[in-house]
Amino acid sequence: MAALSLRVVAECRRSRARACELRLPHGCVECPAFMPVGTQGALKGLTAAQLAALGCRLCLGNTYHLGMRPGPELVRKGGGLHGFMHWPWNLLTDSGGFQMVSLVELSEVTEEGVLFRSPYDGKEILLTPEKSIEIQNALGSDIMMQLDDVVSSTVSGPRVEEAMFRSIRWLDRCIAAHRTPDKQNLFAIIQGGLDPALRTKCLEEMTQREVPGFAIGGLSGGEAKDHFWRMVALSTSRLPRDKPRYLMGVGYATDLVVCVALGCDMFDCVFPTRTARFGSALIPSGSLQLKNKQYAKDWRPVDENCGCPTCQRYSRAFLHTLFRHDTAAMHHVTVHNIAYQLNLMRSIRESIIQQRFPQFVQDFMKTMYGHRESYPQWATEALASVGIALE
């Protein structure tokens, strides 16, 4: 029996958007959901308590980095990742596969697994499907990801096909190695690059496996947005209705809105936290570059309609000044950016439940881009493909 249940609360009558309740061992997650990324078991610039206070109920940790440092044994002694980072809600750990792309100079892939050279001490480590699952079992995450053979989304040719078939074989090895299916949920990752035939084949194979959820992988790595949305749409059209669909590595507001319309439930991305550290605050019409001189005497909050602690307490002028000499500025903007993402997902969810999602999309696009001529063509086409014609 899986340690997960998904209840579809409401579905948009026009698009594929849906509102769900995802029940996990550490509480209920309302979907569509955005998951902040805490690579080393902590979100850069935020405490676990602050993250919980913003309403986050599911965040992400990184198996590769936690497996390297501090190591699974130490985390296990600390009460698993939940106890170690003092986080009472749900956790998702990735498999370590993505580092095959991000640390490509340090990695080499074979049928057995991925051979990494540690960026910390230069030691060689073989990450196999079995080892990835062993580490994730020790970390005790609520959702764990299979180890997949990841190639950059801009790569084409035989390597993409090889990686797709290997990911299917590695999924079977992950399922066999998984020791606690009654407590932890193992998700499969759909691969196949930008090739519809390969992705379809992967979907056919992986949906025959008994897993509690599916991720759409191998995208948002620099490929053309036109290819990106078509692969997302192809994937959601063939994934089962009764299981969660997690689109990996997506966090720009427009992408979230469009991909909810295409039928995705869960998202993660470092974007809101990373961009905060550069002084960029997310708002409904885009972003504010708080380091710019124009905010030196601007006494308004980042967003007048935002209830986060940063917007309730501080002005743009204060944050502008703080960025010149104090890292606390990054912390304040990180709080706001995570609040922005979580509020966006809440608003999307409410609109689906109230059967006004298509109107929500119209309003969102108008606020974000102003004139219809400024709307990104890929977004317009993607939304039209599921029945939402932008006015």
JSON list of C-alpha atoms in Angstrom, two decimals, residues 165-377:
[
{"chain": "A", "resi": 165, "resn": "PHE", "atom": "CA", "xyz": [15.51, 3.23, -22.09]},
{"chain": "A", "resi": 166, "resn": "ARG", "atom": "CA", "xyz": [18.12, 3.25, -19.32]},
{"chain": "A", "resi": 167, "resn": "SER", "atom": "CA", "xyz": [15.78, 5.34, -17.13]},
{"chain": "A", "resi": 168, "resn": "ILE", "atom": "CA", "xyz": [13.11, 2.63, -17.52]},
{"chain": "A", "resi": 169, "resn": "ARG", "atom": "CA", "xyz": [15.60, -0.08, -16.49]},
{"chain": "A", "resi": 170, "resn": "TRP", "atom": "CA", "xyz": [16.81, 2.03, -13.58]},
{"chain": "A", "resi": 171, "resn": "LEU", "atom": "CA", "xyz": [13.20, 2.58, -12.46]},
{"chain": "A", "resi": 172, "resn": "ASP", "atom": "CA", "xyz": [12.80, -1.20, -12.12]},
{"chain": "A", "resi": 173, "resn": "ARG", "atom": "CA", "xyz": [16.01, -1.35, -10.08]},
{"chain": "A", "resi": 174, "resn": "CYS", "atom": "CA", "xyz": [14.78, 1.50, -7.84]},
{"chain": "A", "resi": 175, "resn": "ILE", "atom": "CA", "xyz": [11.44, -0.26, -7.25]},
{"chain": "A", "resi": 176, "resn": "ALA", "atom": "CA", "xyz": [13.28, -3.47, -6.31]},
{"chain": "A", "resi": 177, "resn": "ALA", "atom": "CA", "xyz": [15.63, -1.63, -3.93]},
{"chain": "A", "resi": 178, "resn": "HIS", "atom": "CA", "xyz": [12.92, 0.43, -2.16]},
{"chain": "A", "resi": 179, "resn": "ARG", "atom": "CA", "xyz": [12.63, -0.79, 1.46]},
{"chain": "A", "resi": 180, "resn": "THR", "atom": "CA", "xyz": [9.78, 1.33, 2.86]},
{"chain": "A", "resi": 181, "resn": "PRO", "atom": "CA", "xyz": [6.98, 1.68, 0.27]},
{"chain": "A", "resi": 182, "resn": "ASP", "atom": "CA", "xyz": [4.45, 1.92, 3.13]},
{"chain": "A", "resi": 183, "resn": "LYS", "atom": "CA", "xyz": [6.15, 5.11, 4.40]},
{"chain": "A", "resi": 184, "resn": "GLN", "atom": "CA", "xyz": [7.85, 6.66, 1.35]},
{"chain": "A", "resi": 185, "resn": "ASN", "atom": "CA", "xyz": [6.53, 7.22, -2.16]},
{"chain": "A", "resi": 186, "resn": "LEU", "atom": "CA", "xyz": [8.78, 6.49, -5.15]},
{"chain": "A", "resi": 187, "resn": "PHE", "atom": "CA", "xyz": [7.99, 8.56, -8.25]},
{"chain": "A", "resi": 188, "resn": "ALA", "atom": "CA", "xyz": [8.97, 7.57, -11.79]},
{"chain": "A", "resi": 189, "resn": "ILE", "atom": "CA", "xyz": [10.50, 10.21, -14.08]},
{"chain": "A", "resi": 190, "resn": "ILE", "atom": "CA", "xyz": [9.33, 10.41, -17.70]},
{"chain": "A", "resi": 191, "resn": "GLN", "atom": "CA", "xyz": [12.24, 11.03, -20.07]},
{"chain": "A", "resi": 192, "resn": "GLY", "atom": "CA", "xyz": [12.58, 11.12, -23.87]},
{"chain": "A", "resi": 193, "resn": "GLY", "atom": "CA", "xyz": [13.94, 14.59, -24.52]},
{"chain": "A", "resi": 194, "resn": "LEU", "atom": "CA", "xyz": [12.05, 16.61, -27.15]},
{"chain": "A", "resi": 195, "resn": "ASP", "atom": "CA", "xyz": [11.20, 13.55, -29.25]},
{"chain": "A", "resi": 196, "resn": "PRO", "atom": "CA", "xyz": [7.44, 12.79, -29.09]},
{"chain": "A", "resi": 197, "resn": "ALA", "atom": "CA", "xyz": [7.94, 9.12, -30.08]},
{"chain": "A", "resi": 198, "resn": "LEU", "atom": "CA", "xyz": [10.57, 8.53, -27.35]},
{"chain": "A", "resi": 199, "resn": "ARG", "atom": "CA", "xyz": [8.50, 10.32, -24.71]},
{"chain": "A", "resi": 200, "resn": "THR", "atom": "CA", "xyz": [5.41, 8.34, -25.71]},
{"chain": "A", "resi": 201, "resn": "LYS", "atom": "CA", "xyz": [7.34, 5.07, -25.45]},
{"chain": "A", "resi": 202, "resn": "CYS", "atom": "CA", "xyz": [8.62, 6.08, -22.00]},
{"chain": "A", "resi": 203, "resn": "LEU", "atom": "CA", "xyz": [5.07, 6.96, -20.88]},
{"chain": "A", "resi": 204, "resn": "GLU", "atom": "CA", "xyz": [3.75, 3.61, -22.14]},
{"chain": "A", "resi": 205, "resn": "GLU", "atom": "CA", "xyz": [6.43, 1.69, -20.23]},
{"chain": "A", "resi": 206, "resn": "MET", "atom": "CA", "xyz": [6.53, 3.65, -16.99]},
{"chain": "A", "resi": 207, "resn": "THR", "atom": "CA", "xyz": [2.75, 3.86, -16.53]},
{"chain": "A", "resi": 208, "resn": "GLN", "atom": "CA", "xyz": [2.72, 0.04, -16.46]},
{"chain": "A", "resi": 209, "resn": "ARG", "atom": "CA", "xyz": [4.88, 0.15, -13.29]},
{"chain": "A", "resi": 210, "resn": "GLU", "atom": "CA", "xyz": [3.16, 0.26, -9.91]},
{"chain": "A", "resi": 211, "resn": "VAL", "atom": "CA", "xyz": [4.37, 3.63, -8.62]},
{"chain": "A", "resi": 212, "resn": "PRO", "atom": "CA", "xyz": [2.38, 6.23, -6.63]},
{"chain": "A", "resi": 213, "resn": "GLY", "atom": "CA", "xyz": [3.29, 9.24, -8.80]},
{"chain": "A", "resi": 214, "resn": "PHE", "atom": "CA", "xyz": [4.99, 10.51, -11.95]},
{"chain": "A", "resi": 215, "resn": "ALA", "atom": "CA", "xyz": [7.39, 13.33, -12.75]},
{"chain": "A", "resi": 216, "resn": "ILE", "atom": "CA", "xyz": [7.95, 14.91, -16.16]},
{"chain": "A", "resi": 217, "resn": "GLY", "atom": "CA", "xyz": [11.73, 15.22, -16.44]},
{"chain": "A", "resi": 218, "resn": "GLY", "atom": "CA", "xyz": [14.33, 16.30, -18.95]},
{"chain": "A", "resi": 219, "resn": "LEU", "atom": "CA", "xyz": [12.76, 19.71, -19.68]},
{"chain": "A", "resi": 220, "resn": "SER", "atom": "CA", "xyz": [13.27, 23.38, -18.70]},
{"chain": "A", "resi": 221, "resn": "GLY", "atom": "CA", "xyz": [16.97, 23.11, -19.45]},
{"chain": "A", "resi": 222, "resn": "GLY", "atom": "CA", "xyz": [17.27, 25.76, -22.13]},
{"chain": "A", "resi": 223, "resn": "GLU", "atom": "CA", "xyz": [15.17, 24.20, -24.90]},
{"chain": "A", "resi": 224, "resn": "ALA", "atom": "CA", "xyz": [12.79, 26.34, -27.00]},
{"chain": "A", "resi": 225, "resn": "LYS", "atom": "CA", "xyz": [9.55, 27.01, -25.12]},
{"chain": "A", "resi": 226, "resn": "ASP", "atom": "CA", "xyz": [7.56, 25.77, -28.11]},
{"chain": "A", "resi": 227, "resn": "HIS", "atom": "CA", "xyz": [9.12, 22.30, -27.68]},
{"chain": "A", "resi": 228, "resn": "PHE", "atom": "CA", "xyz": [8.83, 22.52, -23.89]},
{"chain": "A", "resi": 229, "resn": "TRP", "atom": "CA", "xyz": [5.05, 23.02, -23.70]},
{"chain": "A", "resi": 230, "resn": "ARG", "atom": "CA", "xyz": [4.33, 20.37, -26.35]},
{"chain": "A", "resi": 231, "resn": "MET", "atom": "CA", "xyz": [6.30, 17.74, -24.37]},
{"chain": "A", "resi": 232, "resn": "VAL", "atom": "CA", "xyz": [4.46, 18.74, -21.17]},
{"chain": "A", "resi": 233, "resn": "ALA", "atom": "CA", "xyz": [1.08, 18.47, -22.93]},
{"chain": "A", "resi": 234, "resn": "LEU", "atom": "CA", "xyz": [1.98, 15.11, -24.47]},
{"chain": "A", "resi": 235, "resn": "SER", "atom": "CA", "xyz": [3.01, 13.78, -21.05]},
{"chain": "A", "resi": 236, "resn": "THR", "atom": "CA", "xyz": [-0.06, 14.92, -19.09]},
{"chain": "A", "resi": 237, "resn": "SER", "atom": "CA", "xyz": [-2.37, 13.54, -21.81]},
{"chain": "A", "resi": 238, "resn": "ARG", "atom": "CA", "xyz": [-1.01, 10.03, -21.14]},
{"chain": "A", "resi": 239, "resn": "LEU", "atom": "CA", "xyz": [-0.49, 10.07, -17.38]},
{"chain": "A", "resi": 240, "resn": "PRO", "atom": "CA", "xyz": [-3.13, 8.48, -15.12]},
{"chain": "A", "resi": 241, "resn": "ARG", "atom": "CA", "xyz": [-5.75, 10.81, -13.63]},
{"chain": "A", "resi": 242, "resn": "ASP", "atom": "CA", "xyz": [-5.53, 9.28, -10.13]},
{"chain": "A", "resi": 243, "resn": "LYS", "atom": "CA", "xyz": [-1.81, 9.96, -9.59]},
{"chain": "A", "resi": 244, "resn": "PRO", "atom": "CA", "xyz": [0.11, 13.22, -9.02]},
{"chain": "A", "resi": 245, "resn": "ARG", "atom": "CA", "xyz": [2.01, 14.81, -11.93]},
{"chain": "A", "resi": 246, "resn": "TYR", "atom": "CA", "xyz": [5.17, 16.67, -11.02]},
{"chain": "A", "resi": 247, "resn": "LEU", "atom": "CA", "xyz": [6.83, 18.93, -13.60]},
{"chain": "A", "resi": 248, "resn": "MET", "atom": "CA", "xyz": [10.47, 19.22, -12.59]},
{"chain": "A", "resi": 249, "resn": "GLY", "atom": "CA", "xyz": [12.48, 22.45, -12.55]},
{"chain": "A", "resi": 250, "resn": "VAL", "atom": "CA", "xyz": [9.71, 24.91, -13.46]},
{"chain": "A", "resi": 251, "resn": "GLY", "atom": "CA", "xyz": [9.19, 28.12, -11.45]},
{"chain": "A", "resi": 252, "resn": "TYR", "atom": "CA", "xyz": [8.61, 31.21, -13.60]},
{"chain": "A", "resi": 253, "resn": "ALA", "atom": "CA", "xyz": [5.09, 32.52, -12.93]},
{"chain": "A", "resi": 254, "resn": "THR", "atom": "CA", "xyz": [3.92, 32.31, -16.56]},
{"chain": "A", "resi": 255, "resn": "ASP", "atom": "CA", "xyz": [5.26, 28.77, -16.88]},
{"chain": "A", "resi": 256, "resn": "LEU", "atom": "CA", "xyz": [3.41, 27.74, -13.72]},
{"chain": "A", "resi": 257, "resn": "VAL", "atom": "CA", "xyz": [0.09, 29.15, -14.93]},
{"chain": "A", "resi": 258, "resn": "VAL", "atom": "CA", "xyz": [0.43, 27.61, -18.41]},
{"chain": "A", "resi": 259, "resn": "CYS", "atom": "CA", "xyz": [1.56, 24.21, -17.10]},
{"chain": "A", "resi": 260, "resn": "VAL", "atom": "CA", "xyz": [-1.29, 24.04, -14.59]},
{"chain": "A", "resi": 261, "resn": "ALA", "atom": "CA", "xyz": [-3.59, 24.59, -17.59]},
{"chain": "A", "resi": 262, "resn": "LEU", "atom": "CA", "xyz": [-1.79, 21.69, -19.31]},
{"chain": "A", "resi": 263, "resn": "GLY", "atom": "CA", "xyz": [-2.55, 19.41, -16.34]},
{"chain": "A", "resi": 264, "resn": "CYS", "atom": "CA", "xyz": [0.45, 19.50, -13.95]},
{"chain": "A", "resi": 265, "resn": "ASP", "atom": "CA", "xyz": [0.03, 19.37, -10.15]},
{"chain": "A", "resi": 266, "resn": "MET", "atom": "CA", "xyz": [3.50, 19.96, -8.64]},
{"chain": "A", "resi": 267, "resn": "PHE", "atom": "CA", "xyz": [6.48, 22.16, -9.47]},
{"chain": "A", "resi": 268, "resn": "ASP", "atom": "CA", "xyz": [9.91, 23.02, -8.05]},
{"chain": "A", "resi": 269, "resn": "CYS", "atom": "CA", "xyz": [12.60, 25.53, -8.95]},
{"chain": "A", "resi": 270, "resn": "VAL", "atom": "CA", "xyz": [15.48, 27.46, -7.37]},
{"chain": "A", "resi": 271, "resn": "PHE", "atom": "CA", "xyz": [14.45, 30.58, -9.33]},
{"chain": "A", "resi": 272, "resn": "PRO", "atom": "CA", "xyz": [12.49, 32.50, -6.63]},
{"chain": "A", "resi": 273, "resn": "THR", "atom": "CA", "xyz": [15.23, 32.07, -4.01]},
{"chain": "A", "resi": 274, "resn": "ARG", "atom": "CA", "xyz": [18.18, 32.52, -6.36]},
{"chain": "A", "resi": 275, "resn": "THR", "atom": "CA", "xyz": [16.75, 35.66, -7.97]},
{"chain": "A", "resi": 276, "resn": "ALA", "atom": "CA", "xyz": [16.05, 37.11, -4.50]},
{"chain": "A", "resi": 277, "resn": "ARG", "atom": "CA", "xyz": [19.75, 36.97, -3.71]},
{"chain": "A", "resi": 278, "resn": "PHE", "atom": "CA", "xyz": [20.39, 39.26, -6.69]},
{"chain": "A", "resi": 279, "resn": "GLY", "atom": "CA", "xyz": [17.85, 41.81, -5.44]},
{"chain": "A", "resi": 280, "resn": "SER", "atom": "CA", "xyz": [14.98, 40.80, -7.69]},
{"chain": "A", "resi": 281, "resn": "ALA", "atom": "CA", "xyz": [11.54, 40.80, -6.02]},
{"chain": "A", "resi": 282, "resn": "LEU", "atom": "CA", "xyz": [8.66, 39.02, -7.75]},
{"chain": "A", "resi": 283, "resn": "ILE", "atom": "CA", "xyz": [5.40, 40.92, -8.29]},
{"chain": "A", "resi": 284, "resn": "PRO", "atom": "CA", "xyz": [2.27, 40.26, -10.41]},
{"chain": "A", "resi": 285, "resn": "SER", "atom": "CA", "xyz": [3.59, 42.47, -13.24]},
{"chain": "A", "resi": 286, "resn": "GLY", "atom": "CA", "xyz": [7.05, 40.86, -13.29]},
{"chain": "A", "resi": 287, "resn": "SER", "atom": "CA", "xyz": [9.83, 41.85, -10.89]},
{"chain": "A", "resi": 288, "resn": "LEU", "atom": "CA", "xyz": [11.45, 44.80, -9.14]},
{"chain": "A", "resi": 289, "resn": "GLN", "atom": "CA", "xyz": [15.22, 45.16, -9.27]},
{"chain": "A", "resi": 290, "resn": "LEU", "atom": "CA", "xyz": [15.58, 46.59, -5.78]},
{"chain": "A", "resi": 291, "resn": "LYS", "atom": "CA", "xyz": [19.26, 47.49, -6.21]},
{"chain": "A", "resi": 292, "resn": "ASN", "atom": "CA", "xyz": [18.29, 50.08, -8.84]},
{"chain": "A", "resi": 293, "resn": "LYS", "atom": "CA", "xyz": [18.48, 53.76, -7.83]},
{"chain": "A", "resi": 294, "resn": "GLN", "atom": "CA", "xyz": [14.81, 54.39, -8.62]},
{"chain": "A", "resi": 295, "resn": "TYR", "atom": "CA", "xyz": [13.84, 52.61, -5.36]},
{"chain": "A", "resi": 296, "resn": "ALA", "atom": "CA", "xyz": [16.13, 54.68, -3.08]},
{"chain": "A", "resi": 297, "resn": "LYS", "atom": "CA", "xyz": [13.21, 56.90, -1.97]},
{"chain": "A", "resi": 298, "resn": "ASP", "atom": "CA", "xyz": [10.28, 54.59, -2.69]},
{"chain": "A", "resi": 299, "resn": "TRP", "atom": "CA", "xyz": [8.40, 54.15, 0.60]},
{"chain": "A", "resi": 300, "resn": "ARG", "atom": "CA", "xyz": [5.91, 51.56, -0.69]},
{"chain": "A", "resi": 301, "resn": "PRO", "atom": "CA", "xyz": [6.24, 47.87, 0.20]},
{"chain": "A", "resi": 302, "resn": "VAL", "atom": "CA", "xyz": [7.44, 45.49, -2.52]},
{"chain": "A", "resi": 303, "resn": "ASP", "atom": "CA", "xyz": [3.80, 44.56, -3.20]},
{"chain": "A", "resi": 304, "resn": "GLU", "atom": "CA", "xyz": [0.93, 46.44, -1.54]},
{"chain": "A", "resi": 305, "resn": "ASN", "atom": "CA", "xyz": [-1.34, 43.39, -1.84]},
{"chain": "A", "resi": 306, "resn": "CYS", "atom": "CA", "xyz": [1.11, 40.93, -0.28]},
{"chain": "A", "resi": 307, "resn": "GLY", "atom": "CA", "xyz": [0.69, 39.87, 3.36]},
{"chain": "A", "resi": 308, "resn": "CYS", "atom": "CA", "xyz": [4.20, 38.44, 3.83]},
{"chain": "A", "resi": 309, "resn": "PRO", "atom": "CA", "xyz": [6.37, 39.68, 6.74]},
{"chain": "A", "resi": 310, "resn": "THR", "atom": "CA", "xyz": [8.67, 41.62, 4.36]},
{"chain": "A", "resi": 311, "resn": "CYS", "atom": "CA", "xyz": [5.83, 43.56, 2.72]},
{"chain": "A", "resi": 312, "resn": "GLN", "atom": "CA", "xyz": [4.15, 44.18, 6.08]},
{"chain": "A", "resi": 313, "resn": "ARG", "atom": "CA", "xyz": [7.30, 45.68, 7.62]},
{"chain": "A", "resi": 314, "resn": "TYR", "atom": "CA", "xyz": [9.72, 47.11, 5.08]},
{"chain": "A", "resi": 315, "resn": "SER", "atom": "CA", "xyz": [9.77, 49.66, 2.28]},
{"chain": "A", "resi": 316, "resn": "ARG", "atom": "CA", "xyz": [11.47, 49.35, -1.09]},
{"chain": "A", "resi": 317, "resn": "ALA", "atom": "CA", "xyz": [13.74, 52.22, 0.03]},
{"chain": "A", "resi": 318, "resn": "PHE", "atom": "CA", "xyz": [14.86, 50.28, 3.12]},
{"chain": "A", "resi": 319, "resn": "LEU", "atom": "CA", "xyz": [15.55, 47.11, 1.12]},
{"chain": "A", "resi": 320, "resn": "HIS", "atom": "CA", "xyz": [17.43, 49.12, -1.52]},
{"chain": "A", "resi": 321, "resn": "THR", "atom": "CA", "xyz": [19.68, 50.59, 1.20]},
{"chain": "A", "resi": 322, "resn": "LEU", "atom": "CA", "xyz": [20.11, 47.23, 2.95]},
{"chain": "A", "resi": 323, "resn": "PHE", "atom": "CA", "xyz": [21.28, 45.51, -0.25]},
{"chain": "A", "resi": 324, "resn": "ARG", "atom": "CA", "xyz": [24.33, 47.77, -0.28]},
{"chain": "A", "resi": 325, "resn": "HIS", "atom": "CA", "xyz": [25.80, 46.49, 2.97]},
{"chain": "A", "resi": 326, "resn": "ASP", "atom": "CA", "xyz": [23.80, 43.68, 4.61]},
{"chain": "A", "resi": 327, "resn": "THR", "atom": "CA", "xyz": [22.97, 40.11, 3.61]},
{"chain": "A", "resi": 328, "resn": "ALA", "atom": "CA", "xyz": [19.71, 40.43, 5.59]},
{"chain": "A", "resi": 329, "resn": "ALA", "atom": "CA", "xyz": [18.33, 42.08, 2.45]},
{"chain": "A", "resi": 330, "resn": "MET", "atom": "CA", "xyz": [18.56, 38.73, 0.62]},
{"chain": "A", "resi": 331, "resn": "HIS", "atom": "CA", "xyz": [16.69, 37.08, 3.48]},
{"chain": "A", "resi": 332, "resn": "HIS", "atom": "CA", "xyz": [13.81, 39.61, 3.36]},
{"chain": "A", "resi": 333, "resn": "VAL", "atom": "CA", "xyz": [13.39, 39.31, -0.41]},
{"chain": "A", "resi": 334, "resn": "THR", "atom": "CA", "xyz": [13.61, 35.49, -0.25]},
{"chain": "A", "resi": 335, "resn": "VAL", "atom": "CA", "xyz": [10.71, 35.52, 2.26]},
{"chain": "A", "resi": 336, "resn": "HIS", "atom": "CA", "xyz": [8.69, 37.68, -0.12]},
{"chain": "A", "resi": 337, "resn": "ASN", "atom": "CA", "xyz": [9.50, 35.66, -3.27]},
{"chain": "A", "resi": 338, "resn": "ILE", "atom": "CA", "xyz": [8.50, 32.35, -1.67]},
{"chain": "A", "resi": 339, "resn": "ALA", "atom": "CA", "xyz": [5.30, 34.00, -0.40]},
{"chain": "A", "resi": 340, "resn": "TYR", "atom": "CA", "xyz": [4.64, 35.26, -3.95]},
{"chain": "A", "resi": 341, "resn": "GLN", "atom": "CA", "xyz": [4.99, 31.74, -5.43]},
{"chain": "A", "resi": 342, "resn": "LEU", "atom": "CA", "xyz": [2.81, 30.11, -2.77]},
{"chain": "A", "resi": 343, "resn": "ASN", "atom": "CA", "xyz": [0.14, 32.84, -3.07]},
{"chain": "A", "resi": 344, "resn": "LEU", "atom": "CA", "xyz": [0.12, 32.45, -6.86]},
{"chain": "A", "resi": 345, "resn": "MET", "atom": "CA", "xyz": [-0.54, 28.70, -6.49]},
{"chain": "A", "resi": 346, "resn": "ARG", "atom": "CA", "xyz": [-3.30, 29.36, -3.93]},
{"chain": "A", "resi": 347, "resn": "SER", "atom": "CA", "xyz": [-4.99, 31.83, -6.28]},
{"chain": "A", "resi": 348, "resn": "ILE", "atom": "CA", "xyz": [-4.76, 29.37, -9.18]},
{"chain": "A", "resi": 349, "resn": "ARG", "atom": "CA", "xyz": [-6.26, 26.61, -7.00]},
{"chain": "A", "resi": 350, "resn": "GLU", "atom": "CA", "xyz": [-9.15, 28.79, -5.79]},
{"chain": "A", "resi": 351, "resn": "SER", "atom": "CA", "xyz": [-9.98, 29.79, -9.36]},
{"chain": "A", "resi": 352, "resn": "ILE", "atom": "CA", "xyz": [-10.12, 26.11, -10.44]},
{"chain": "A", "resi": 353, "resn": "ILE", "atom": "CA", "xyz": [-12.41, 25.19, -7.52]},
{"chain": "A", "resi": 354, "resn": "GLN", "atom": "CA", "xyz": [-14.66, 28.17, -8.32]},
{"chain": "A", "resi": 355, "resn": "GLN", "atom": "CA", "xyz": [-14.71, 27.24, -12.05]},
{"chain": "A", "resi": 356, "resn": "ARG", "atom": "CA", "xyz": [-13.15, 30.57, -13.11]},
{"chain": "A", "resi": 357, "resn": "PHE", "atom": "CA", "xyz": [-9.65, 29.40, -14.05]},
{"chain": "A", "resi": 358, "resn": "PRO", "atom": "CA", "xyz": [-9.87, 30.56, -17.71]},
{"chain": "A", "resi": 359, "resn": "GLN", "atom": "CA", "xyz": [-10.74, 34.08, -16.45]},
{"chain": "A", "resi": 360, "resn": "PHE", "atom": "CA", "xyz": [-7.90, 33.90, -13.92]},
{"chain": "A", "resi": 361, "resn": "VAL", "atom": "CA", "xyz": [-5.49, 33.15, -16.80]},
{"chain": "A", "resi": 362, "resn": "GLN", "atom": "CA", "xyz": [-6.81, 36.14, -18.79]},
{"chain": "A", "resi": 363, "resn": "ASP", "atom": "CA", "xyz": [-6.33, 38.47, -15.79]},
{"chain": "A", "resi": 364, "resn": "PHE", "atom": "CA", "xyz": [-2.89, 37.04, -14.96]},
{"chain": "A", "resi": 365, "resn": "MET", "atom": "CA", "xyz": [-1.58, 37.53, -18.51]},
{"chain": "A", "resi": 366, "resn": "LYS", "atom": "CA", "xyz": [-2.99, 41.07, -18.72]},
{"chain": "A", "resi": 367, "resn": "THR", "atom": "CA", "xyz": [-1.33, 42.04, -15.43]},
{"chain": "A", "resi": 368, "resn": "MET", "atom": "CA", "xyz": [1.99, 40.37, -16.30]},
{"chain": "A", "resi": 369, "resn": "TYR", "atom": "CA", "xyz": [2.34, 41.60, -19.90]},
{"chain": "A", "resi": 370, "resn": "GLY", "atom": "CA", "xyz": [-0.06, 44.52, -20.39]},
{"chain": "A", "resi": 371, "resn": "HIS", "atom": "CA", "xyz": [-0.96, 44.30, -24.08]},
{"chain": "A", "resi": 372, "resn": "ARG", "atom": "CA", "xyz": [-1.84, 41.15, -25.94]},
{"chain": "A", "resi": 373, "resn": "GLU", "atom": "CA", "xyz": [0.95, 41.87, -28.44]},
{"chain": "A", "resi": 374, "resn": "SER", "atom": "CA", "xyz": [3.44, 41.35, -25.59]},
{"chain": "A", "resi": 375, "resn": "TYR", "atom": "CA", "xyz": [2.15, 37.89, -24.65]},
{"chain": "A", "resi": 376, "resn": "PRO", "atom": "CA", "xyz": [4.74, 35.18, -25.37]},
{"chain": "A", "resi": 377, "resn": "GLN", "atom": "CA", "xyz": [3.60, 33.30, -28.47]}
]
